[in-house]
Structures are given as structure tokens and as C-alpha cells.
Coordinates of C-alpha atoms in Angstrom, one line a residue:
Chain N
X6 CA 42.2 48.2 15.1
X7 CA 41.7 48.7 11.5
X8 CA 41.2 45.1 10.3
X9 CA 39.1 44.5 7.3
X10 CA 36.2 42.3 8.3
X11 CA 34.0 40.4 5.9
X12 CA 31.2 42.2 7.6
X13 CA 32.3 45.4 5.9
X14 CA 32.0 44.0 2.4
X15 CA 29.4 45.4 0.2
X16 CA 28.0 42.0 -0.8
X17 CA 27.4 41.3 2.9
X18 CA 25.5 44.6 3.4
X19 CA 23.5 44.1 0.3
X20 CA 22.6 40.5 1.1
X21 CA 19.3 41.3 2.7
X22 CA 18.2 43.3 -0.2
X23 CA 19.3 40.6 -2.6
X24 CA 17.3 38.0 -0.6
X25 CA 14.2 40.1 -1.0
X26 CA 14.6 40.5 -4.8
X27 CA 15.1 36.8 -5.2
X28 CA 12.0 36.1 -3.1
X29 CA 10.0 38.2 -5.5
X30 CA 11.5 36.5 -8.6
X31 CA 10.4 33.1 -7.2
X32 CA 7.0 34.5 -6.3
X33 CA 6.4 35.9 -9.7
X34 CA 7.4 32.5 -11.3
X35 CA 4.9 30.8 -9.1
X36 CA 2.2 33.3 -9.9
X37 CA 2.3 32.5 -13.6
X38 CA 0.4 29.3 -13.2
X39 CA -2.1 30.8 -10.9
X40 CA -2.7 33.7 -13.2
X41 CA -3.0 31.3 -16.2
X42 CA -5.7 29.3 -14.5
X43 CA -7.6 32.4 -13.5
X44 CA -7.3 33.9 -17.0
X45 CA -8.6 30.7 -18.5
X46 CA -11.5 30.4 -16.1
X47 CA -12.5 34.1 -16.6
X48 CA -12.2 33.9 -20.4
X49 CA -13.9 30.5 -21.0
X50 CA -16.7 31.1 -18.4
X51 CA -17.2 34.7 -19.6
X52 CA -17.6 33.6 -23.2
X53 CA -19.4 30.4 -22.3
X54 CA -22.1 32.0 -20.2
X55 CA -22.9 34.8 -22.6
X56 CA -25.2 32.9 -25.1
X57 CA -27.8 32.3 -22.4
X58 CA -28.4 36.0 -21.6
X59 CA -29.6 38.9 -23.6
X60 CA -32.3 39.4 -26.4
X61 CA -31.3 36.5 -28.6
X62 CA -30.5 34.2 -25.7
X63 CA -30.3 30.4 -26.4
X64 CA -32.3 28.4 -23.9
X65 CA -30.0 26.9 -21.4
X66 CA -32.4 24.0 -20.9
X67 CA -32.3 23.2 -24.6
X68 CA -28.6 23.4 -24.5
X69 CA -28.0 21.1 -21.6
X70 CA -30.8 18.5 -22.4
X71 CA -30.7 18.6 -26.2
X72 CA -30.1 15.5 -28.1
X73 CA -29.0 17.1 -31.4
X74 CA -26.2 19.5 -32.4
X75 CA -27.0 21.1 -35.8
X76 CA -25.5 24.6 -36.1
X77 CA -27.1 25.0 -39.5
X78 CA -30.6 24.6 -38.0
X79 CA -29.6 26.7 -35.0
X80 CA -29.9 23.6 -32.8
X81 CA -27.3 23.2 -30.1
X82 CA -28.0 20.3 -27.7
X83 CA -25.2 18.7 -25.8
X84 CA -26.8 16.1 -23.5
X85 CA -25.9 13.3 -25.9
X86 CA -22.3 14.5 -25.8
X87 CA -22.3 14.5 -22.0
X88 CA -23.7 11.0 -22.0
X89 CA -21.1 10.0 -24.7
X90 CA -18.2 11.4 -22.7
X91 CA -19.3 9.8 -19.4
X92 CA -20.1 6.4 -21.0
X93 CA -16.8 6.3 -22.8
X94 CA -14.9 7.2 -19.7
X95 CA -16.8 4.6 -17.7
X96 CA -16.0 2.0 -20.2
X97 CA -12.3 2.9 -20.2
X98 CA -12.2 2.8 -16.4
X99 CA -14.0 -0.6 -16.3
X100 CA -11.4 -2.0 -18.7
X101 CA -8.4 0.0 -17.6
X102 CA -8.5 -0.3 -13.8
X103 CA -8.4 -4.0 -13.5
X104 CA -5.7 -4.4 -16.1
X105 CA -3.7 -1.5 -14.7
X106 CA -4.1 -2.7 -11.1
X107 CA -3.1 -6.2 -11.9
X108 CA -0.1 -4.9 -13.8
X109 CA 1.0 -2.8 -10.9
X110 CA 0.6 -5.7 -8.4
X111 CA 2.6 -7.9 -10.8
X112 CA 5.4 -5.5 -11.1
X113 CA 5.5 -4.7 -7.4
X114 CA 5.1 -8.1 -5.9
X115 CA 5.5 -10.9 -8.4
X116 CA 7.6 -10.0 -11.5
X117 CA 11.2 -11.2 -11.7
X118 CA 13.7 -8.3 -12.0
X119 CA 14.2 -9.1 -15.7
X120 CA 10.6 -8.8 -16.6
X121 CA 10.2 -5.6 -14.6
X122 CA 13.1 -4.2 -16.6
X123 CA 11.0 -4.7 -19.8
X124 CA 7.7 -3.7 -18.3
X125 CA 8.6 -0.4 -16.7
X126 CA 10.2 1.3 -19.7
X127 CA 7.3 0.0 -21.9
X128 CA 4.8 1.7 -19.6
X129 CA 6.8 4.9 -19.5
X130 CA 6.9 4.9 -23.2
X131 CA 3.2 4.3 -23.5
X132 CA 2.7 7.4 -21.3
X133 CA 4.9 9.5 -23.5
X134 CA 3.2 8.6 -26.9
X135 CA 1.5 11.7 -28.3
X136 CA -2.3 11.6 -28.3
X137 CA -2.4 11.9 -32.1
X138 CA -0.4 8.7 -32.5
X139 CA -3.0 6.9 -30.4
X140 CA -5.6 8.3 -32.7
X141 CA -3.8 7.1 -35.8
X142 CA -3.4 3.7 -34.3
X143 CA -7.1 3.6 -33.4
X144 CA -8.1 4.7 -36.8
X145 CA -5.8 2.4 -38.7
X146 CA -6.1 -0.8 -36.6
X147 CA -9.0 -0.7 -34.1
X148 CA -11.6 0.9 -36.2
X149 CA -11.2 -1.5 -39.2
X150 CA -11.4 -4.5 -36.8
X151 CA -14.5 -3.1 -35.1
X152 CA -16.1 -2.5 -38.6
X153 CA -15.6 -6.2 -39.4
X154 CA -17.4 -7.4 -36.3
X155 CA -19.9 -4.6 -35.7
X156 CA -23.6 -4.9 -36.5
X157 CA -23.4 -1.3 -37.8
X158 CA -21.9 0.3 -40.9
X159 CA -19.0 2.1 -39.3
X160 CA -16.1 1.1 -37.1
X161 CA -15.9 4.5 -35.6
X162 CA -17.8 4.0 -32.4
X163 CA -17.9 4.3 -28.7
X164 CA -16.1 0.9 -28.5
X165 CA -13.2 2.4 -30.5
X166 CA -13.2 5.4 -28.1
X167 CA -13.2 3.1 -25.1
X168 CA -10.3 1.0 -26.4
X169 CA -8.1 3.9 -27.3
X170 CA -8.9 5.6 -23.9
X171 CA -8.1 2.4 -22.0
X172 CA -4.6 2.3 -23.6
X173 CA -4.1 5.9 -22.8
X174 CA -5.1 5.8 -19.1
X175 CA -3.2 2.6 -18.4
X176 CA 0.2 4.3 -17.6
X177 CA -1.5 6.7 -15.2
X178 CA -3.3 3.9 -13.3
X179 CA -0.2 1.6 -13.3
X180 CA 2.4 4.1 -12.2
X181 CA 0.2 5.7 -9.4
X182 CA -1.0 2.4 -8.1
X183 CA 2.5 1.0 -8.3
X184 CA 3.9 3.8 -6.1
X185 CA 1.1 3.4 -3.6
X186 CA 1.7 -0.4 -3.4
X187 CA 5.4 0.2 -3.1
X188 CA 4.8 2.6 -0.2
X189 CA 3.1 -0.1 1.9
X190 CA 5.5 -0.9 4.9
X191 CA 7.2 -4.2 4.7
X192 CA 5.9 -4.9 8.3
X193 CA 2.4 -5.3 7.0
X194 CA 3.5 -8.0 4.7
X195 CA 5.6 -9.7 7.3
X196 CA 2.6 -9.7 9.7
X197 CA 0.4 -11.3 7.0
X198 CA 2.9 -14.0 6.1
X199 CA 3.6 -14.5 9.8
X200 CA -0.1 -15.4 10.2
X201 CA 0.2 -18.1 7.5
X202 CA -1.2 -16.1 4.6
X203 CA -0.1 -17.1 1.1
X204 CA 1.3 -14.5 -1.3
X205 CA -2.0 -14.1 -3.2
X206 CA -3.9 -13.8 0.0
X207 CA -1.4 -11.2 1.2
X208 CA -1.9 -9.2 -2.0
X209 CA -5.7 -9.2 -1.9
X210 CA -6.3 -9.0 1.8
X211 CA -3.4 -6.9 3.1
X212 CA -1.6 -5.0 0.4
X213 CA -4.5 -3.8 -1.8
X214 CA -6.7 -2.7 1.1
X215 CA -3.7 -0.8 2.6
X216 CA -3.0 0.9 -0.7
X217 CA -6.7 1.7 -1.5
X218 CA -6.5 5.5 -1.1
X219 CA -3.6 5.7 -3.6
X220 CA -5.3 3.3 -6.0
X221 CA -8.5 5.4 -5.8
X222 CA -6.5 8.5 -6.6
X223 CA -5.1 6.7 -9.6
X224 CA -8.6 5.8 -10.8
X225 CA -9.8 9.4 -10.4
X226 CA -6.8 10.7 -12.2
X227 CA -7.5 8.2 -14.9
X228 CA -11.1 9.4 -15.2
X229 CA -9.7 13.0 -15.5
X230 CA -7.4 11.9 -18.3
X231 CA -10.1 10.0 -20.1
X232 CA -12.8 12.7 -20.0
X233 CA -10.4 15.4 -21.1
X234 CA -8.7 13.5 -24.0
X235 CA -9.5 15.1 -27.3
X236 CA -7.4 14.4 -30.4
X237 CA -7.3 10.6 -30.3
X238 CA -10.9 10.4 -29.3
X239 CA -12.0 12.7 -32.1
X240 CA -10.4 10.5 -34.7
X241 CA -12.2 7.3 -33.7
X242 CA -15.5 8.5 -32.3
X243 CA -17.6 9.1 -35.4
X244 CA -18.8 12.4 -34.0
X245 CA -22.5 12.0 -34.9
X246 CA -24.7 15.0 -34.9
X247 CA -27.3 13.6 -32.5
X248 CA -28.5 10.8 -30.4
X249 CA -27.3 9.2 -27.1
X250 CA -25.1 6.2 -27.8
X251 CA -27.2 3.2 -26.8
X252 CA -24.6 0.5 -27.5
X253 CA -20.9 0.3 -27.8
X254 CA -21.3 0.0 -31.6
X255 CA -22.9 3.4 -31.8
X256 CA -21.1 6.5 -32.8
X257 CA -20.5 9.0 -30.1
X258 CA -19.4 12.7 -29.9
X259 CA -17.5 13.5 -26.7
X260 CA -17.6 17.1 -25.4
X261 CA -13.9 17.6 -26.3
X262 CA -14.4 16.6 -29.9
X263 CA -17.2 19.0 -30.3
X264 CA -15.1 21.9 -29.3
X265 CA -12.0 20.9 -31.2
X266 CA -13.8 20.1 -34.5
X267 CA -15.8 23.3 -34.9
X268 CA -14.0 26.0 -33.0
X269 CA -11.8 26.7 -36.1
X270 CA -14.6 28.0 -38.3
X271 CA -17.5 28.8 -35.9
X272 CA -18.6 32.4 -35.2
X273 CA -21.2 34.3 -33.2
X274 CA -23.5 32.3 -31.0
X275 CA -22.3 29.0 -32.4
X276 CA -18.8 29.9 -31.3
X277 CA -20.0 31.0 -27.9
X278 CA -21.9 27.8 -27.4
X279 CA -18.7 25.9 -28.1
X280 CA -17.2 27.8 -25.2
X281 CA -20.2 26.7 -23.2
X282 CA -19.4 23.1 -24.0
X283 CA -15.9 23.9 -22.7
X284 CA -17.5 25.2 -19.5
X285 CA -19.4 22.0 -19.0
X286 CA -16.2 20.0 -19.5
X287 CA -14.3 22.3 -17.1
X288 CA -16.9 21.7 -14.4
X289 CA -16.5 18.0 -14.7
X290 CA -12.7 18.4 -14.4
X291 CA -13.1 20.6 -11.4
X292 CA -15.3 18.0 -9.7
X293 CA -12.7 15.4 -10.4
X294 CA -9.9 17.5 -9.0
X295 CA -12.0 18.2 -5.9
X296 CA -12.5 14.5 -5.3
X297 CA -8.8 13.9 -5.9
X298 CA -7.8 16.5 -3.3
X299 CA -10.2 14.9 -0.8
X300 CA -8.8 11.4 -1.5
X301 CA -5.1 12.4 -1.4
X302 CA -5.5 14.4 1.8
X303 CA -7.0 11.3 3.3
X304 CA -3.9 9.3 2.3
X305 CA -1.8 11.6 4.5
X306 CA -4.1 11.2 7.5
X307 CA -4.7 7.5 7.1
X308 CA -4.6 5.8 10.4
X309 CA -5.7 8.8 12.4
X310 CA -8.7 8.3 14.5
X311 CA -11.6 7.7 12.1
Chain M
X17 CA 15.8 -36.1 22.2
X18 CA 14.0 -34.9 25.2
X19 CA 10.3 -35.9 25.5
X20 CA 9.1 -32.3 26.1
X21 CA 11.0 -30.9 23.2
X22 CA 8.9 -28.7 21.0
X23 CA 11.6 -27.6 18.6
X24 CA 14.7 -29.6 18.0
X25 CA 17.5 -27.9 16.1
X26 CA 20.3 -30.0 14.7
X27 CA 23.5 -28.6 13.1
X28 CA 21.7 -25.5 11.7
X29 CA 23.8 -23.4 9.3
X30 CA 22.4 -20.3 7.6
X31 CA 24.0 -18.2 4.9
X32 CA 23.0 -14.8 3.4
X33 CA 24.8 -15.2 0.1
X34 CA 28.4 -16.0 1.2
X35 CA 28.0 -14.6 4.7
X36 CA 27.4 -17.3 7.3
X37 CA 24.9 -15.9 9.8
X38 CA 24.3 -19.0 11.9
X39 CA 26.9 -21.7 12.6
X40 CA 26.1 -25.2 13.7
X41 CA 23.3 -24.4 16.0
X42 CA 22.0 -27.2 18.2
X43 CA 19.2 -26.6 20.6
X44 CA 16.2 -28.3 22.2
X45 CA 13.4 -25.9 23.0
X46 CA 11.1 -27.1 25.7
X47 CA 7.3 -27.0 25.5
X48 CA 5.4 -24.5 27.6
X49 CA 8.5 -22.6 28.6
X50 CA 9.9 -19.2 27.8
X51 CA 13.2 -19.5 26.0
X52 CA 15.1 -16.2 25.8
X53 CA 17.6 -15.6 23.1
X54 CA 20.2 -12.9 24.1
X55 CA 23.4 -11.6 22.6
X56 CA 24.8 -8.4 21.0
X57 CA 23.4 -6.9 17.8
X58 CA 24.2 -8.9 14.7
X59 CA 24.8 -12.1 16.6
X60 CA 22.2 -14.0 14.7
X61 CA 19.5 -14.4 17.4
X62 CA 16.8 -12.7 15.3
X63 CA 17.9 -14.7 12.2
X64 CA 17.6 -17.9 14.2
X65 CA 14.1 -16.9 15.5
X66 CA 12.9 -16.2 12.0
X67 CA 14.2 -19.5 10.8
X68 CA 11.8 -21.3 13.2
X69 CA 8.8 -20.1 11.2
X70 CA 10.6 -19.9 7.9
X71 CA 10.2 -16.2 7.6
X72 CA 13.8 -16.2 6.2
X73 CA 12.3 -18.0 3.1
X74 CA 11.1 -14.6 2.0
X75 CA 14.7 -13.2 2.0
X76 CA 16.6 -13.5 -1.3
X77 CA 19.8 -15.5 -1.3
X78 CA 19.3 -17.4 1.9
X79 CA 20.6 -21.0 2.2
X80 CA 19.9 -23.2 5.1
X81 CA 21.5 -26.4 6.1
X82 CA 20.8 -28.7 9.0
X83 CA 17.5 -29.8 10.5
X84 CA 14.8 -28.2 12.5
X85 CA 11.9 -30.3 13.7
X86 CA 8.7 -29.3 15.3
X87 CA 7.2 -32.2 17.3
X88 CA 9.5 -34.5 15.5
X89 CA 8.6 -33.3 12.0
X90 CA 11.1 -31.6 9.8
X91 CA 9.9 -28.1 9.1
X92 CA 11.6 -27.8 5.8
X93 CA 10.9 -31.2 4.3
X94 CA 7.7 -32.4 5.9
X95 CA 5.8 -29.1 6.2
X96 CA 4.9 -26.2 4.0
X97 CA 5.7 -22.7 5.2
X98 CA 2.0 -21.8 5.5
X99 CA 1.0 -24.7 7.8
X100 CA 4.1 -24.2 9.8
X101 CA 3.2 -20.5 10.4
X102 CA -0.2 -21.4 11.6
X103 CA 1.4 -23.4 14.3
X104 CA 4.3 -21.0 15.0
X105 CA 3.0 -17.5 15.3
X106 CA 5.2 -14.4 15.4
X107 CA 5.2 -11.0 17.1
X108 CA 7.5 -8.4 15.7
X109 CA 9.8 -5.8 17.1
X110 CA 7.7 -2.8 16.0
X111 CA 4.0 -3.2 16.7
X112 CA 2.6 -3.7 13.2
X113 CA -1.1 -3.8 13.2
X114 CA -2.8 -3.6 9.8
X115 CA -4.4 -0.2 8.9
X116 CA -7.8 -1.7 9.6
X117 CA -10.1 -1.9 12.6
X118 CA -9.1 -3.7 15.7
X119 CA -11.7 -6.4 15.0
X120 CA -10.4 -6.9 11.4
X121 CA -6.9 -7.2 12.6
X122 CA -7.7 -10.0 15.0
X123 CA -10.0 -11.7 12.5
X124 CA -7.4 -11.5 9.7
X125 CA -5.8 -14.8 10.5
X126 CA -9.0 -16.8 11.0
X127 CA -10.5 -15.2 7.8
X128 CA -7.5 -16.2 5.6
X129 CA -7.8 -19.7 7.0
X130 CA -11.4 -19.9 5.8
X131 CA -13.6 -18.9 8.7
X132 CA -16.3 -16.6 7.5
X133 CA -19.1 -17.1 10.0
X134 CA -19.7 -13.9 12.0
X135 CA -20.6 -15.6 15.3
X136 CA -17.4 -17.8 15.1
X137 CA -15.2 -14.8 14.3
X138 CA -16.8 -12.7 17.1
X139 CA -16.0 -15.5 19.5
X140 CA -12.4 -15.9 18.3
X141 CA -11.8 -12.1 18.4
X142 CA -13.1 -11.8 22.0
X143 CA -11.2 -14.8 23.2
X144 CA -7.9 -13.7 21.6
X145 CA -8.2 -10.1 22.9
X146 CA -9.0 -11.4 26.4
X147 CA -6.0 -13.8 26.3
X148 CA -3.8 -10.9 25.3
X149 CA -5.2 -8.9 28.2
X150 CA -6.4 -6.0 26.1
X151 CA -10.2 -6.8 25.8
X152 CA -11.3 -4.4 28.5
X153 CA -9.4 -1.6 26.9
X154 CA -10.7 -2.0 23.4
X155 CA -14.1 -3.8 23.7
X156 CA -16.0 -0.6 23.0
X157 CA -13.9 0.4 20.0
X158 CA -13.5 -2.8 18.0
X159 CA -14.6 -1.0 14.9
X160 CA -12.0 1.8 15.4
X161 CA -8.7 1.9 13.5
X162 CA -6.0 -0.2 15.2
X163 CA -3.6 2.6 14.5
X164 CA -5.4 4.9 16.9
X165 CA -4.5 3.0 20.0
X166 CA -1.2 3.4 21.9
X167 CA 2.0 1.5 21.0
X168 CA 1.7 -0.8 24.0
X169 CA -1.9 -1.6 23.2
X170 CA -0.9 -2.2 19.5
X171 CA 1.7 -4.7 20.6
X172 CA -0.9 -6.6 22.7
X173 CA -3.3 -6.4 19.8
X174 CA -0.6 -8.0 17.6
X175 CA -0.2 -10.7 20.2
X176 CA -4.0 -11.2 20.1
X177 CA -3.9 -11.4 16.3
X178 CA -1.3 -14.1 16.6
X179 CA -3.3 -16.0 19.2
X180 CA -6.3 -15.9 16.9
X181 CA -4.7 -18.5 14.6
X182 CA -4.3 -20.8 17.6
X183 CA -0.6 -21.4 17.3
X184 CA 1.4 -23.8 19.6
X185 CA 4.5 -21.7 19.6
X186 CA 4.8 -17.9 19.7
X187 CA 8.0 -16.3 18.5
X188 CA 8.6 -12.8 19.9
X189 CA 11.3 -10.6 18.2
X190 CA 12.2 -8.0 20.8
X191 CA 8.6 -7.3 21.5
X192 CA 9.1 -4.6 24.0
X193 CA 12.0 -2.7 22.5
X194 CA 9.7 0.0 21.1
X195 CA 7.6 0.3 24.2
X196 CA 7.6 2.3 27.5
X197 CA 8.4 0.6 30.8
X198 CA 4.8 0.2 31.8
X199 CA 3.7 -1.4 28.5
X200 CA 6.8 -3.5 28.7
X201 CA 5.8 -4.9 32.1
X202 CA 2.3 -5.7 30.8
X203 CA 3.8 -7.6 27.9
X204 CA 6.1 -9.5 30.2
X205 CA 3.2 -10.4 32.6
X206 CA 1.3 -11.5 29.5
X207 CA 4.2 -13.7 28.3
X208 CA 4.4 -15.5 31.7
X209 CA 0.6 -16.0 31.6
X210 CA 0.7 -17.3 28.1
X211 CA 3.4 -19.9 28.7
X212 CA 0.7 -22.0 30.5
X213 CA -0.6 -22.8 27.1
X214 CA 2.1 -21.9 24.6
X215 CA 5.7 -22.3 24.0
X216 CA 7.4 -18.9 23.8
X217 CA 10.7 -18.1 22.2
X218 CA 11.7 -14.5 22.7
X219 CA 14.6 -12.5 21.4
X220 CA 15.5 -9.7 23.8
X221 CA 18.2 -7.0 24.2
X222 CA 17.1 -6.5 27.7
X223 CA 18.9 -8.8 30.1
X224 CA 16.8 -8.1 33.1
X225 CA 13.8 -9.1 31.0
X226 CA 15.4 -12.4 30.1
X227 CA 16.3 -13.0 33.8
X228 CA 12.8 -12.0 34.9
X229 CA 10.6 -14.1 32.7
X230 CA 12.5 -16.8 30.9
X231 CA 13.1 -20.4 31.9
X232 CA 15.9 -21.1 29.5
X233 CA 18.4 -18.7 28.0
X234 CA 20.6 -19.0 25.0
X235 CA 23.5 -16.7 24.5
X236 CA 24.4 -16.0 20.9
X237 CA 27.7 -14.6 19.6
X238 CA 28.7 -14.1 16.0
X239 CA 26.3 -16.7 14.7
X240 CA 27.1 -19.3 17.4
X241 CA 25.3 -20.4 20.5
X242 CA 27.9 -19.9 23.2
X243 CA 25.8 -21.3 26.0
X244 CA 22.3 -22.6 26.4
X245 CA 21.1 -23.5 29.8
X246 CA 18.5 -22.7 32.4
X247 CA 18.2 -18.9 32.9
X248 CA 19.3 -19.4 36.5
X249 CA 22.6 -21.0 35.5
X250 CA 23.2 -18.5 32.7
X251 CA 22.8 -15.5 35.0
X252 CA 24.3 -17.0 38.2
X253 CA 26.8 -19.6 37.1
X254 CA 27.8 -19.1 33.5
X255 CA 30.2 -21.7 32.3
X256 CA 31.7 -19.7 29.5
X257 CA 33.7 -16.6 30.2
X258 CA 32.2 -14.8 27.2
X259 CA 28.7 -15.3 28.7
X260 CA 29.8 -14.0 32.0
X261 CA 31.4 -10.9 30.3
X262 CA 28.2 -10.3 28.4
X263 CA 25.7 -10.6 31.2
X264 CA 27.9 -8.5 33.5
X265 CA 27.9 -5.8 30.8
X266 CA 31.6 -5.9 30.0
X267 CA 30.8 -6.0 26.3
X268 CA 27.9 -6.0 23.9

């Protein structure tokens, strides 16, 4: 028998080899992101740690606790920036979470289809607006209004930062809470209605508690977005050279602004200390990511024996 | 109208959009009895059950005609859905405890109806769990998640949760279809025990179950009640040939 079998074809014989090659192509594609993150960490940390060692080392304590940033006086304190970043983020979360959560609940449970058809694209568009446009809006509209009502001279202030950040984190909070609310099984709602609960009671006592892990993840991601935001914030913050913001009317200088504003022309130790600022920011982001992983892994195991 | 009638259903029609799911249903459901609703899938028995506590109100596009009264009061015109549901509790096909502790599950109903005092809640929780014959199994883990107990225990917990709102009627929608035989027997024993104090209406696919525990049985077919009589008559002397064919397993 001399029949030609598909098993004799060259392609068939080579298939195993091809499979291997493709596996490596996929692997190398996947490695690019890992390599990028490692490269960034090595580079930023390497440069950022250097100013604290050696003969002309800058005091790490002065750096981390300092209340003034004045490169011309060789003074590099970032504590007031850390405070500014954290306070602005806190403000944005305090405003953004309730608004975002109520919006998500409204879309998921209450809104008629027609209103949802307007709301969802609007929120998606808000998410897609470039950061600089938020900054322009903040500078053109929010800052002048604040200037009118503020007890201080300038409208550029922590309040302006908080308002811009609130707008920017809303889409994150809304869309993530929305999907966690939508993921609640209908049987929970049936059980609640079956016990004589009203719609509002069902939302607050049954749906939101059941969605809490997802909502928490949304909040943490919102914090990450707010603390890392640069361009828009830089345009409305005022970027003072020292002093912890004590009221919402005070100017502030978030960590991100500091790096973005001066990196272009800084050199020597000044430049390295900007990297150090980046390291501090990086550490905040890593903590946030760690918390996020903890929360989301809990979502999967929700209902297991606690 | 019979004096012991709890629910009285007159000429009930129900439509999902254009589709008529229930046709001219007339039924008198007796107090402190178990009424079983049987019939093939899609015959309308679950739809009928859900109409009794107005859970169908939540479905879009439903129209209901006819009259249902509970103790002589029209449930659509003289009662709101919330107060109706506190009198007519429901146990679902799949055990559906909330993702909270066992205690909070049972206390959910009393809490939404305004009971906040810890000692009162403790008492209701214990009483309801005892009535649902699950107290001994869970009394040491009331703070544990309700999702951590077995399916059969979850279903008895759901019954306890319903009992906690002190209903008069308990609707059960195939309460044992997701359970193993031993858990099923426990639920059946419990239903028989509960009928001393409650009126029970139960949808079931399991004909032996209907025969074992119910007092009255209604046979549904394509949206109509073919026959409604004492369980004994339905299973031993069915008047309608379709009932006989169904209970002897010739179709369905």
C-alpha cells in the first residue's frame, strides 16, 4: 500500500516545531511588560537612592520631613508635597465615592433604559478625555470661580485640585462599582423583596453589602488614579515652594507636579532628588496595588469559610 | 367562599406581553394545609405561585386580570406589595442565603421592618432557627457565613429567614429540587410540622413529594388548572384523563 497519508506531509511533521516557536513568540510578547516594569524600578530607584549616599549626601531625614523645596538654596524637603498629595486624594475620594456610587446604583437599579443610554456613553467619554483637557477646564473655569469666593489671593488651590481629581476618578469608580453591582445574583434581590423589603432597602441592605469588595476595589483604584495624576493637577495646584496646605484654599504641590515641572531643566543632585520624589510616589502606588490585589483576591473567595 | 379559605383566586389571567401564561384560574386555598401545585415545566405553576405574593410585579411587561384575595382582602387593590409579602413569605428553588452571617440572614427581615433591639432580634433568630429545625446545627456558628453551610442547611436557613417575618402563608417554589434525598426528607418533615401554624403552598416537580405531604393538589397544564382536589382524589381517582396520564407518568 502506497497511499499518501496526511501524516506524511511536511507541515504535519513540522507542527511540533512550529508550536514551540509560537510559544516563544507569545512568551516574549508577554515578557515585554515585565521587563519594562523591572527596568523602570531599577532605573528610578537606582537614581532616586543615590543622593542619600556618598560624600555630598543629602540628608534623607531632611528630604522626607522637609517643608520647603528651594533648589536655589539647596533645600529639598518633600513632606509638604506628600501631605498635599494625600490630602487632595482624600478630598477627591470623599467627594467622588458617594457621587460615583450613587450614580452606579442609579444606572444598575433605578434608571430607565433611555436615561441609561445617555449616562453610560457620557461616563465613557469622561473616562477618555485627556488629562490636559481636564487641566485646561480646571484652569479656565474652576480656578476663576474659586478665586472669586476664596479668602486668598489665588484660585489655584487644593480645592481646585480636589475638584479636578473628583471629575477624573468618577468614571473609574462608577464603572467598577457598576460591574460589581451588576454581578450580584438576582436571587439575592428576590430574597430581599420576598421578605417585604422596599427597593431602597434592598439597595442599601442587600445589594451594596453584597457588592462591597468590588466597590472597595473601585475606591482603591480611584485612589491610585488620583495620587498619580500629574498634568491636570499641575495646572491648577499653584505649586507653592513650601508649607503644608492647612485649608482647601491653600496652594499645594503634589509629588507628581514636582517631578514634572522641574525634571526638564534640573541637573546633578537636584535631578536625582526629583527621582527620589518619584520613588516615594512609586512606593505609594505599590502599596495601593498590594491592597487592591488583597481585595480582589477576596472577591473570588467571598463566601468561603471566613 | 369557604370559611377556612386563606387565598381565594377568581378568574385570574396573567400575560407576559402577549403571551398568556395563566388562564382563568379559580382556586380556594385552605388555611393550615399544604397545597401542592404540580404539572409539567412551563405549565404556569411557578408563575401562579409568584402571583400570590406579587413577585411578578417585578417582571417587566406583566399584566394581571382577575382577583386574588387574602382573608377576603384584594391583594392588588387593598394591599401594597410590601405588606402582602410580610404576610406571604417565599422560599425559592435554589437556596439563596445572603452573603452574610447566619444570624444576619435571619435578622434581615426583622431589621428591615424596624426591629433594632439586640435582645428582640436574638430571640427572633433563635425561635426561627428552631422552627426551621436547624438551630442545633448552627447555634455555635451564628456569626459564620451562611454560604459555608451545606445546601440542605442553607434551604432550612432560608425557611428560618422567612419565618422570622412571621408570615401567615409560606410559598415554596420547588424547595427541594436542588437538594439531596436526605435534605429533601428533612424539608418535607419540616413542611408537615409547619402546617400546624402556617398555610403552605408548594410547587413541586416531584409527584411522590406531593402525594406524601400535601392535603390538596392542583394540576396545571399550559396555563390552566385541569384539576384541583384533595391529594387523595388526585392520585387515586383523578377525574380528568390528562391528570391521570400525568400522574401515572405517561407524559410530562
